[in-house]
Coordinates of C-alpha atoms and ligand atoms in Angstrom, one line a residue:
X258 CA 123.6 185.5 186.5
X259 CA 124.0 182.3 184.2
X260 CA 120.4 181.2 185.1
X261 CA 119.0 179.2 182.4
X262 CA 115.9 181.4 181.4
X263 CA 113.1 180.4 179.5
X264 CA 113.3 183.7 177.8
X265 CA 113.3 184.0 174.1
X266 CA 115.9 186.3 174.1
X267 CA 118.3 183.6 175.6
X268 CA 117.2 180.2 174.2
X269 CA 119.6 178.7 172.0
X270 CA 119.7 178.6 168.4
X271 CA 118.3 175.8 166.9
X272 CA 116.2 174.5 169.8
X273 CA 113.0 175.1 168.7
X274 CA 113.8 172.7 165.9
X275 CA 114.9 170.0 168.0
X276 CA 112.3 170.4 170.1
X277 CA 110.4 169.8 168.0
X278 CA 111.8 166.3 166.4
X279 CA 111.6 165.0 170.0
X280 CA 107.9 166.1 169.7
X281 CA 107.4 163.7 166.7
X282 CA 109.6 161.1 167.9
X283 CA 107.1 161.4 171.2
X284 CA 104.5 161.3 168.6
X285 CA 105.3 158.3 166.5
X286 CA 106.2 156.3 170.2
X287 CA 102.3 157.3 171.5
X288 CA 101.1 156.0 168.0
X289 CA 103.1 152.6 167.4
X290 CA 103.3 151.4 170.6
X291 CA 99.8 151.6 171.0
X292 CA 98.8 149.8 167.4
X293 CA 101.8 147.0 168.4
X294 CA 99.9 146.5 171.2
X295 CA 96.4 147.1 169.9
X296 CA 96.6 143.9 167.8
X297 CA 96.4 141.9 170.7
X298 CA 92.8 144.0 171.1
X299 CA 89.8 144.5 168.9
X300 CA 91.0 145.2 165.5
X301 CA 88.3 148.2 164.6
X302 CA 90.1 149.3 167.9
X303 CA 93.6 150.4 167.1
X304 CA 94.2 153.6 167.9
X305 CA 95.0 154.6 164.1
X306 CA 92.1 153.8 162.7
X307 CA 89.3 154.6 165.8
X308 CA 91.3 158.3 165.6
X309 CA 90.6 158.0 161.7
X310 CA 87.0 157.7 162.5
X311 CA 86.6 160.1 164.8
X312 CA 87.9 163.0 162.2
X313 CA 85.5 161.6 159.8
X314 CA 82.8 162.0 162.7
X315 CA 84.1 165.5 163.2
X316 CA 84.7 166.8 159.5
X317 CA 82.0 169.0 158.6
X318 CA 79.8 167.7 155.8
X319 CA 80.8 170.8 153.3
X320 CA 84.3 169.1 154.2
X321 CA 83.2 165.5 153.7
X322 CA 81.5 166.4 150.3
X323 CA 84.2 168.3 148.8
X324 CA 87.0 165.5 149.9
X325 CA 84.5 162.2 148.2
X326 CA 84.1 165.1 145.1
X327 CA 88.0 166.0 145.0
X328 CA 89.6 162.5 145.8
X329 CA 86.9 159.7 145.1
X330 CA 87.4 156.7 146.4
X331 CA 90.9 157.9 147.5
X332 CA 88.8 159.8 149.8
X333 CA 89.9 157.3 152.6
X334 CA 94.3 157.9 151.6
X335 CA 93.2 161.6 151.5
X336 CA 91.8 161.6 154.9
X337 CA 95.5 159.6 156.4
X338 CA 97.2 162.3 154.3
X339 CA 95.6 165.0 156.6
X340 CA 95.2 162.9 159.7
X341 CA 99.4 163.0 159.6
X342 CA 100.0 166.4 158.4
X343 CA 97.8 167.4 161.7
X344 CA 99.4 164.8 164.0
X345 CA 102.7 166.1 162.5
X346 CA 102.1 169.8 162.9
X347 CA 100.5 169.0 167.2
X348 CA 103.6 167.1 167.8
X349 CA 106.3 169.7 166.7
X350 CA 103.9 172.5 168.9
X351 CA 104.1 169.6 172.0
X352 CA 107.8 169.2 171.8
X353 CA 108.2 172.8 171.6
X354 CA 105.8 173.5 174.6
X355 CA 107.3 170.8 176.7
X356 CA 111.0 171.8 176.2
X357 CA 110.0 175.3 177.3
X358 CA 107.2 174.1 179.9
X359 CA 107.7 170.6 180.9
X360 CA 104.5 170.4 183.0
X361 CA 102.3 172.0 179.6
X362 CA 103.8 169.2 177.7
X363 CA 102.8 166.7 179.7
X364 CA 99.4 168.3 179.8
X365 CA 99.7 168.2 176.1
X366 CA 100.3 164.6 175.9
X367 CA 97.8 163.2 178.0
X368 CA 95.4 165.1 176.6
X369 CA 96.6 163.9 173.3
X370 CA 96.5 160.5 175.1
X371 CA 92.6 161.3 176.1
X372 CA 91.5 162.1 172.8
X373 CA 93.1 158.8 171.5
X374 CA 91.1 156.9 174.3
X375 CA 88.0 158.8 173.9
X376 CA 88.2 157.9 170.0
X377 CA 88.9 154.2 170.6
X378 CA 86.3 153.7 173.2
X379 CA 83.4 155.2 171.4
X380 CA 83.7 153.3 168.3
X381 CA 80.4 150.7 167.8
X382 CA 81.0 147.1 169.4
X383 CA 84.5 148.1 171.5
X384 CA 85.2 147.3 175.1
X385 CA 86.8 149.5 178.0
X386 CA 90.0 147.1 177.7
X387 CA 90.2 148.5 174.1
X388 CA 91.6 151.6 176.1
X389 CA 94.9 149.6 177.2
X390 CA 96.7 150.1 174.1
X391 CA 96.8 154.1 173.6
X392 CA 97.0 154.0 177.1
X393 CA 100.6 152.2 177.4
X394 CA 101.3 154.4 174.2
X395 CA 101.1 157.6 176.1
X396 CA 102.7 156.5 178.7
X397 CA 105.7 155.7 176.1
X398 CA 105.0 158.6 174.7
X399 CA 105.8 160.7 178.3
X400 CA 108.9 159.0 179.0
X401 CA 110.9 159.0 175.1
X402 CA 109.9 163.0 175.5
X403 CA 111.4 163.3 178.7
X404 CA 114.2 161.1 177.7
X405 CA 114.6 163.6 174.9
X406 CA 113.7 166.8 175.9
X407 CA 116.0 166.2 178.9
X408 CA 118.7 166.2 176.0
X409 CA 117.9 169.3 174.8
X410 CA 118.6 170.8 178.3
X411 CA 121.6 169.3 179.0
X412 CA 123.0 169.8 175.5
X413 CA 126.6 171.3 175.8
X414 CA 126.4 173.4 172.9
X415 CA 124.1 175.5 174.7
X416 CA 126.2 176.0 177.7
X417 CA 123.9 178.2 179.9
X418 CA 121.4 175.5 180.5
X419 CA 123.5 172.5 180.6
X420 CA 125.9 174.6 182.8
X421 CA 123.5 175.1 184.9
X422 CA 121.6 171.5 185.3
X423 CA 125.6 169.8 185.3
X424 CA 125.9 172.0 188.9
X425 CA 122.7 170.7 190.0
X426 CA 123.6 166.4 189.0
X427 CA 127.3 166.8 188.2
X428 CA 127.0 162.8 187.9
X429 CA 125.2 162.8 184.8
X430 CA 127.0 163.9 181.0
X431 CA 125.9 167.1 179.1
X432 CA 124.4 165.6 175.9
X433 CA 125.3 166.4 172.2
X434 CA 123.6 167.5 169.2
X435 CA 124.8 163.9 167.9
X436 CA 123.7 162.1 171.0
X437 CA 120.1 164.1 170.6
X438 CA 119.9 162.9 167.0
X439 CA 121.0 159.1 167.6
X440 CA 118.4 158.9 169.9
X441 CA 115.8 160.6 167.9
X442 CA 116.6 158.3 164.7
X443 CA 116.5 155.1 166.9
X444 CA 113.4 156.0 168.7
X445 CA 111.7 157.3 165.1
X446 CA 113.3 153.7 163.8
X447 CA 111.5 151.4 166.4
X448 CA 108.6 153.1 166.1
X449 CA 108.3 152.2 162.6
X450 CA 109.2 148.8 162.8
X451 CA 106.1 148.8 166.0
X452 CA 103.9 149.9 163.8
X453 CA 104.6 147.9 161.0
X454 CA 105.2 144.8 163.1
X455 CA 101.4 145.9 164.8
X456 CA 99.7 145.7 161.4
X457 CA 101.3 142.9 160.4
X458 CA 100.4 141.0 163.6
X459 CA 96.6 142.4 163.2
X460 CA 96.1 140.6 159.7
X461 CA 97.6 137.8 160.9
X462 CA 95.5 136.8 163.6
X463 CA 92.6 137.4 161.7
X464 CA 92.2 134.3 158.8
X465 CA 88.5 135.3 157.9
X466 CA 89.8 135.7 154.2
X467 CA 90.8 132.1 153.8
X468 CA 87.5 131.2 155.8
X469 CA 85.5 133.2 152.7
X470 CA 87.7 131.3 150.0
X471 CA 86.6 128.4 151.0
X472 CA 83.4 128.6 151.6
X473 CA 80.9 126.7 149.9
X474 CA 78.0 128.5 148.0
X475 CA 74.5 126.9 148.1
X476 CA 72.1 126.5 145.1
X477 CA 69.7 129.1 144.7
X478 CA 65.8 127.7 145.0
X479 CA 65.0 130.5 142.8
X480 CA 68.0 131.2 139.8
X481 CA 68.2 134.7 138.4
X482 CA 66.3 135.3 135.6
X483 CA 68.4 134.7 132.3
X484 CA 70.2 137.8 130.9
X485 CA 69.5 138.8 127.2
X486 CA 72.3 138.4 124.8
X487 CA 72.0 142.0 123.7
X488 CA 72.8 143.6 127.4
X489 CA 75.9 144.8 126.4
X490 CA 76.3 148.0 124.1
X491 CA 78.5 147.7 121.1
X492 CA 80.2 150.7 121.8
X493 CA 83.8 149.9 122.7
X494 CA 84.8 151.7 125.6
X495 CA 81.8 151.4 128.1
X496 CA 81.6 149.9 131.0
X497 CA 80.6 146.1 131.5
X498 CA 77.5 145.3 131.6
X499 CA 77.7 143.1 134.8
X500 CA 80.9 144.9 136.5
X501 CA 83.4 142.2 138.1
X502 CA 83.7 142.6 141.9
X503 CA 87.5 144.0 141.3
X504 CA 86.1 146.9 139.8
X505 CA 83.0 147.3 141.8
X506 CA 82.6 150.8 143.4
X507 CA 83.5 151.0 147.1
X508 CA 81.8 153.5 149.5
X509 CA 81.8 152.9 153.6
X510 CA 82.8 154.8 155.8
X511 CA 85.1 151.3 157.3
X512 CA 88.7 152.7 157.6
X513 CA 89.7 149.1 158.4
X514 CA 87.6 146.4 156.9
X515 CA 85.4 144.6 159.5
X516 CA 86.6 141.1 159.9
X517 CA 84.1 138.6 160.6
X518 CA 84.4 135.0 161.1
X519 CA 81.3 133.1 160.1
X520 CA 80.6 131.3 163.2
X521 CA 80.6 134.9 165.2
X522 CA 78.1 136.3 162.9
X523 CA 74.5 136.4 164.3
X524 CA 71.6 138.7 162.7
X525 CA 69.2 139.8 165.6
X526 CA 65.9 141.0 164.0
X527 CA 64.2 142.6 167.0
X528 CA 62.2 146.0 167.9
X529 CA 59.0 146.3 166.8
X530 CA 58.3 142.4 166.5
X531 CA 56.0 140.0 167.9
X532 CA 59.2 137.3 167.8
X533 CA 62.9 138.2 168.2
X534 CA 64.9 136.5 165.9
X535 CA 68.4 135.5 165.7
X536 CA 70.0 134.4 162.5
X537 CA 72.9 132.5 161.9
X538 CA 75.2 132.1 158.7
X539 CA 73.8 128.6 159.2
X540 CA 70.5 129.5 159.3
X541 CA 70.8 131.7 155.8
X542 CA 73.1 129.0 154.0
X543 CA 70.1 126.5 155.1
X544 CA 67.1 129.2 153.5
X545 CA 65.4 129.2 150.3
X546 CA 67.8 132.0 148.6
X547 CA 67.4 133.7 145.4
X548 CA 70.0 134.7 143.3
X549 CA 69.2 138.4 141.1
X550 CA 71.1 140.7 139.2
X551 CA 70.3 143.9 140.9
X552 CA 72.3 147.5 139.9
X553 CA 73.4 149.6 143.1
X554 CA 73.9 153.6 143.2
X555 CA 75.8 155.9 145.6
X556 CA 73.3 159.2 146.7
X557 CA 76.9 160.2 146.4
X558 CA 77.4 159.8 142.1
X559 CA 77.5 163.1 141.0
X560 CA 75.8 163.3 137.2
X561 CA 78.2 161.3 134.8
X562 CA 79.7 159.6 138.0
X563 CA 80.4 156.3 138.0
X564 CA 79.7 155.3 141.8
X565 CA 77.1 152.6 140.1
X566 CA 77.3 149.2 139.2
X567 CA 75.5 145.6 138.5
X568 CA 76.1 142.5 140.2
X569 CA 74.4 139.3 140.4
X570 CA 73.5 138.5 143.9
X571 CA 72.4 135.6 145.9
X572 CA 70.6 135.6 149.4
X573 CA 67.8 135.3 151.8
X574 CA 65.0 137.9 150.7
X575 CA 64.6 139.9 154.0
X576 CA 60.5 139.6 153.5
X577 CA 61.3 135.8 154.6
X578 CA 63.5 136.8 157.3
X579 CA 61.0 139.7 158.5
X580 CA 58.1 137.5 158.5
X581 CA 59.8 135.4 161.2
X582 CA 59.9 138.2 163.3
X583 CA 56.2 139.3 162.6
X584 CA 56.7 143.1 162.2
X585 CA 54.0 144.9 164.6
X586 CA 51.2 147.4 163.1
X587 CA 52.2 151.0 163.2
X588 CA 56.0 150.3 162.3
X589 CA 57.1 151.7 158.8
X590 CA 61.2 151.4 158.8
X591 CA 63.9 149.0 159.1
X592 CA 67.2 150.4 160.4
X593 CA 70.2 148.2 159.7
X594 CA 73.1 148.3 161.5
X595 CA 76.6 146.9 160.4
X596 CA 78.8 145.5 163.2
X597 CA 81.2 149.1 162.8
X598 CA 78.1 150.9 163.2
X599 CA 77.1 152.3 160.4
X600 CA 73.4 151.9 160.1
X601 CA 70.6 152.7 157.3
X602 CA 66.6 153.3 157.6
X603 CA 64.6 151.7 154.7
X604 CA 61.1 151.4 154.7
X605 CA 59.8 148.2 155.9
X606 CA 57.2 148.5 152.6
X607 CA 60.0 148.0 150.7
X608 CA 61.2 145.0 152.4
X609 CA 57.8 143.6 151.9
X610 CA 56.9 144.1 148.6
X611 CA 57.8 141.6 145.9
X612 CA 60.9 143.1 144.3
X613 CA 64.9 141.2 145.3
X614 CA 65.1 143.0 148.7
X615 CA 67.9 140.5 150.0
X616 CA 70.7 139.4 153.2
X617 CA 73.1 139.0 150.5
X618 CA 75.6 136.2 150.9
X619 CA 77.6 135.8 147.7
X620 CA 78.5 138.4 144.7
X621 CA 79.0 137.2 141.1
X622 CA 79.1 133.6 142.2
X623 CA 81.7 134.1 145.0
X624 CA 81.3 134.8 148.6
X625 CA 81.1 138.5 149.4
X626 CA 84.4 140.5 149.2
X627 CA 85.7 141.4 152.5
X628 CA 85.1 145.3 151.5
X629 CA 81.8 144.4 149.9
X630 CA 80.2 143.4 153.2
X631 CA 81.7 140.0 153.9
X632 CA 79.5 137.4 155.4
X633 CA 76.2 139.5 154.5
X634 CA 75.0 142.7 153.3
X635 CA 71.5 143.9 152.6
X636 CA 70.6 144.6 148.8
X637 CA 67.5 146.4 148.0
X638 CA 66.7 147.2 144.0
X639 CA 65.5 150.9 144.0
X640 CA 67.3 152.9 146.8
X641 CA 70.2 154.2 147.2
X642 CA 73.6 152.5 149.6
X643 CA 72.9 154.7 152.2
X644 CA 69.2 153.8 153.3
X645 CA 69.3 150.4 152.2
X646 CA 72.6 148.4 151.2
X647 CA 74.1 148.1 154.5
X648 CA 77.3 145.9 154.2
X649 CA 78.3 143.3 157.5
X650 CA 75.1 143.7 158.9
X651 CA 74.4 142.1 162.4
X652 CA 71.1 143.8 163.1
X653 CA 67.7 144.8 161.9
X654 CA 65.5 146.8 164.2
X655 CA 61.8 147.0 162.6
X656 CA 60.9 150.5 164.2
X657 CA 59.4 153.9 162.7
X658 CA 60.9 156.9 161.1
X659 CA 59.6 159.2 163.5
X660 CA 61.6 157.2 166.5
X661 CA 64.6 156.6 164.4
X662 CA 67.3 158.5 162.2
X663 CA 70.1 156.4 160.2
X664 CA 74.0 157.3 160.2
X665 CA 73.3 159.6 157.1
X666 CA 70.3 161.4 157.8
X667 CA 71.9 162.2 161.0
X668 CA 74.7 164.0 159.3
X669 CA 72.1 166.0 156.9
X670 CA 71.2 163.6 154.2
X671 CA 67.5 162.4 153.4
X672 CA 66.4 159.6 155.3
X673 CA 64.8 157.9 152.1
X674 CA 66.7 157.8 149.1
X675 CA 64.5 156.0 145.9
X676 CA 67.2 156.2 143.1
X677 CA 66.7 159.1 140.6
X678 CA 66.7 158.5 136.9
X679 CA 69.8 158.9 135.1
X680 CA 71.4 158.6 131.7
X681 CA 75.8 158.7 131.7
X682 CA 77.5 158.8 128.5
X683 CA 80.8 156.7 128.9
X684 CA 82.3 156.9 125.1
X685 CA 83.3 159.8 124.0
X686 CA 85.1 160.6 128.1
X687 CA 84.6 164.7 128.3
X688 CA 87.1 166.8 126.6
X689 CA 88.2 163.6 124.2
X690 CA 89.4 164.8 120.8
X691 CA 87.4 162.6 118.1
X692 CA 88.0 162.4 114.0
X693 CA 85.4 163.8 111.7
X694 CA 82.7 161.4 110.3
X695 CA 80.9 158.7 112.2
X696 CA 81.6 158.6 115.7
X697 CA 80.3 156.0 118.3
X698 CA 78.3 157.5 121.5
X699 CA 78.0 155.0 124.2
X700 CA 76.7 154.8 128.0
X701 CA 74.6 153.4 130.6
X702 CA 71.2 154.5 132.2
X703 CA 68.9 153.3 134.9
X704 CA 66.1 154.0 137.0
X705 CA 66.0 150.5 139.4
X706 CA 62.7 149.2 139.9
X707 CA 60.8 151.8 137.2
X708 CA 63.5 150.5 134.2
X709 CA 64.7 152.5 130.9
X710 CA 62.3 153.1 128.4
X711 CA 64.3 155.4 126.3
X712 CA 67.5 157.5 126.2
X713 CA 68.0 160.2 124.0
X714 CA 71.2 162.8 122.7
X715 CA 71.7 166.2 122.3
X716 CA 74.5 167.5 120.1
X717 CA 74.7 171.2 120.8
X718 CA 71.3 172.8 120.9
X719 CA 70.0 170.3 117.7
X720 CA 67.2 168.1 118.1
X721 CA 66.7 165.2 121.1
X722 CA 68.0 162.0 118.9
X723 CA 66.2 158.7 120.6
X724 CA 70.0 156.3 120.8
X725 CA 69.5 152.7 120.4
X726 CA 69.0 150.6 123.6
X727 CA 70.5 147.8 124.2
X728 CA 68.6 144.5 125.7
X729 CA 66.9 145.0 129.0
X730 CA 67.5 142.5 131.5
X731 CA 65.5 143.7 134.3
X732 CA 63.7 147.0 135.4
X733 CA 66.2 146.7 138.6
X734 CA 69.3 146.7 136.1
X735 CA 71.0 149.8 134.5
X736 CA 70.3 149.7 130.6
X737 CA 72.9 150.3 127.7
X738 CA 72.7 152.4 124.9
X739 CA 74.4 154.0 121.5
X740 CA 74.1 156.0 119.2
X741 CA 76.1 156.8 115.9
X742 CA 76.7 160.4 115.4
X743 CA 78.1 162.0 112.0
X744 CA 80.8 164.4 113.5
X745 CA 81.8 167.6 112.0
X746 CA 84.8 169.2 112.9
X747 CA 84.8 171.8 115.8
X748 CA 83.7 172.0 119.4
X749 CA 80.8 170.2 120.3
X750 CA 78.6 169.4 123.2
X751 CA 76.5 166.1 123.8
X752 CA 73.9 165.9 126.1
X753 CA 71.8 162.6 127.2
X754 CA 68.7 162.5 128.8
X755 CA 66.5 159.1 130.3
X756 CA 62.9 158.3 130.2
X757 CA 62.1 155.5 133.0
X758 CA 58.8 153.1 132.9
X759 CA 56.7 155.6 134.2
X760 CA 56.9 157.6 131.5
X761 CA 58.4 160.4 133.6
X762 CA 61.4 162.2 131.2
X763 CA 65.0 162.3 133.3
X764 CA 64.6 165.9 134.9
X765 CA 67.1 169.0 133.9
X766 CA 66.9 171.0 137.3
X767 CA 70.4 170.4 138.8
X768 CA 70.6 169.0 142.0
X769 CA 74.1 168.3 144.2
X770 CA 74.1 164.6 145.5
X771 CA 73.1 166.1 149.5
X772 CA 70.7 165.4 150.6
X773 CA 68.9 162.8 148.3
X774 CA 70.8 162.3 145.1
X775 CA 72.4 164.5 142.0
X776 CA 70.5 165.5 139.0
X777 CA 70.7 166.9 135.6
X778 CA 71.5 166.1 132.5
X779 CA 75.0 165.3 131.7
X780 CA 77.1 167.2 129.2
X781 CA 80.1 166.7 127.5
X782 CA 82.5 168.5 125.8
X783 CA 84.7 166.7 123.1
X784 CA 86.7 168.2 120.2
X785 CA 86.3 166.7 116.7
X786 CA 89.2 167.3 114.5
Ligands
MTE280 N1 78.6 149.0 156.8 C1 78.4 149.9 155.9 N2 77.6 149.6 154.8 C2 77.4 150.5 153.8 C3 78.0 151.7 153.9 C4 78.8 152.0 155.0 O1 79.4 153.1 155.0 N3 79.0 151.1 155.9 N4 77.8 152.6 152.8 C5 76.6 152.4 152.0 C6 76.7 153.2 150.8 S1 76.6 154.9 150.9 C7 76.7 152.6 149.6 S2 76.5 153.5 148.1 C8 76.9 151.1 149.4 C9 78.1 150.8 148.6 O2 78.3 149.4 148.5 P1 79.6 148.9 147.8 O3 80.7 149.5 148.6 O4 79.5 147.4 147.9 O5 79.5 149.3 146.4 O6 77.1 150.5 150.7 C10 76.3 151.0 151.7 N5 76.5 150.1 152.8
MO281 MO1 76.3 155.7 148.9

């Protein structure tokens, strides 16, 4: 008669809930425990960050798209937001499933377990020992759930259960709601300091940021070129001409930003060669480096986006390094990898030709910021990141498209990407509300490699008005421009439009960043009172 049953009708009141907290206590043991331990391991490794990586593998590009449109560069918080909110949501269903069905909980858990393995192990560069940590986490995991969930059934509130389990181990004490939630809120506690204590211990045994402060730039054989004093536009309000690395744009897809000590870092230059190379940091401190000013692009910048910016760069021009390696006949592509596996196809042309294709080492006069590719990046004038600006790169494999696909053009971009031509108007923002008379319009333009011959403005549907340019420093540099404008009062629209070196007028079809870049003319809307 006074069976416990696993009945709906005759579970307690309030168990599903607590069930539930034990789930996330579970949870949050499977999780900290394994990234206390995981600092000990490869740091790419921990089991927060490879399962971070995997659901960036797994989102569908529509996903992906809409997140880097919607959030930016907060794309990366965004994606911990929902990470949680899902890890959140499975453990409250596993708690619940394991207080009713102990043995589908712990199916529940290990294969929660499994897909935490599976994501650690298949990240770029990690080894089957990388496994140990979410392994001992699950394990954790099992026993606080038992430990809980065992609670739950011996709870005396509920007397039917406990009633029933007290006959069967009369030695051991029914449990209390109080009893449940101490031990929730201590395990929940330790957890958080694990996880916080595994972080900290992570950065700490890592000192590759006071390696890069203090390390010691070369001379350049070959100095950039000087820059014209007329680079910037007058135009208050937009942006720098050369952007300081702070405020640099940041697109990888690194969740945790590779950490590489100089001495470990080795470039292997192999595939279609006649000579394998291997290059140390050494080895490029030691070359004849250029420096250049060179403006980068994300395929991602959506028109009037401001995923662009200009640096002044120093490194070893890859032609030197690829001439080592004697690139064979018949191979037209260089696919560079970065030590976390991200990799990029550029054509080996490219590399060849005369313009700043470099192994950069050092970013506005200071060693490469961590998140900016720390020891070396590649930086090739006229492409977009994705095919060509591959940050802590560690190999270059001279190969041909046809044998080889990048990380990108995997997932459904193009597997070249020449930078489009494109105006941005910075001053007036869109939707700005303006005074009548003379109003500054201000922005940027480029076209690497081709340069900015002209930009022009539209207000409403008048005439195309030519905008002055400011001084060009380089055809692999964006250009400023302005224009004064004699505002009347209303609702107005401004347009802006580029015309590169070759002549060729900025086109007006629209065109969404997938696969090979935005385009379109910007507009904007301001409001002149
Ligand atoms: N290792 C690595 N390098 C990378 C990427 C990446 O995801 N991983 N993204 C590329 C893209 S898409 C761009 S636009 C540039 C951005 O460089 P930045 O972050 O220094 O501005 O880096 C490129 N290099
Ligand atoms: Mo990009």
């Amino acid at each position: 008669m006074n069976k416990p049953s696993m009945k709906s009708s005759k579970r307690p009141r309030g168990a599903t809930a607590l069930a539930a907290v034990a789930g996330v206590a579970a949870a949050a043991v499977v999780l900290s425990v394994a990234e206390l331990i995981g600092a000990f391991f490869t740091t790419r490794a921990t089991p927060l960050i490879a399962l971070g990586s995997t659901f960036i593998d797994f989102t569908p590009l529509w996903m992906k798209n809409f997140a880097v449109e919607t959030f930016g560069t907060n794309d990366k918080a965004a994606l911990f937001v929902g990470m949680a909110v899902t890890i959140l949501l499975l453990a409250c269903v596993l708690g619940i499933v394991a207080y009713r069905k102990w043995g589908l909980g712990v199916a529940g858990v290990l294969l929660m377990g499994a897909v935490i393995v599976g994501s650690v192990v298949t990240r770029a560069g990690v080894k089957p020992v990388d496994a140990i940590p979410s392994l001992i986490g699950t394990i954790s995991g099992l026993v606080v759930l038992r430990f809980l969930i065992t609670r739950l059934w011996r709870m005396q509130e509920w007397p039917d259960r406990a009633a029933d389990l007290a006959a069967k181990e009369p030695e051991r004490p029914a449990t209390t709601r109080r009893g449940f939630f101490a031990a929730a809120g201590i395990t929940a506690a330790a957890s958080a300091v694990a996880a916080t204590g595994g972080r900290m211990l992570s950065s700490a045994r890592s000192n590759v940021a006071a390696a890069r402060e203090s390390l010691q730039l070369p001379a350049p054989a070959k100095a950039a070129a000087a820059v014209p004093a007329g680079v910037q536009s007058k135009v208050p309000g937009v942006v720098p001409w050369l952007t300081p690395n702070k405020d640099f744009y940041r697109i990888d897809t690194a969740l945790s930003v590779p950490e590489i000590n100089v001495q470990d870092w080795e470039l292997r230059i192999h595939g279609m060669v006649e000579q394998e190379v291997r290059l140390t940091f050494q080895d490029l401190l030691d070359a004849k480096l250029i420096e250049s000013h060179v403006s980068l692009t994300c395929v991602s910048n959506p028109v009037g986006g401001n995923l662009a910016g200009n640096a002044k760069w120093l490194g070893m021009p890859i032609r030197d390094a690829l001439k080592m390696a004697r690139p064979k006949a018949g191979a037209d592509m260089v696919l560079s990898t970065s030590i976390d596996g991200f990799s990029a196809s550029t054509p080996l042309e490219v590399l060849q030709d005369g313009r700043d294709a470099m192994l950069a080492i050092a970013m506005n006069g200071e060693a490469l910021p961590l998140e900016h590719g720390y020891p070396v990046r590649m930086v090739v004038p006229g492409l977009y990141g994705f095919v060509s600006a591959t940050k802590w790169v560690v190999d270059l494999e001279v190969t041909r498209f046809a044998d080889n696909k990048a990380y990108w053009t995997q997932r459904g971009w193009s597997e070249r990407g020449p930078i489009k031509t494109m105006a941005r108007i910075d001053v007036p923002k869109s939707f700005a509300k303006v005074p009548a008379g003379k109003v500054a319009i201000g922005g940027t333009a480029w076209a690497q490699t081709r340069g900015i011959t002209k930009v022009e403005v539209q207000i409403d549907s008048g005439p195309w008005t030519e905008a002055v340019l400011s001084d060009e420093a380089s055809l692999i540099t964006w250009r400023q421009w302005s224009l004064d404008w004699d505002a009347t009062p209303g609702p107005h629209y401004l347009k802006v439009r580029a015309t590169d070196g070759s002549g060729e007028v900025q086109t007006d079809k629209r065109a969404d960043p997938v696969p090979d870049g935005a385009s379109g003319w910007q507009s904007v809307m301001v409001t002149v009172e």
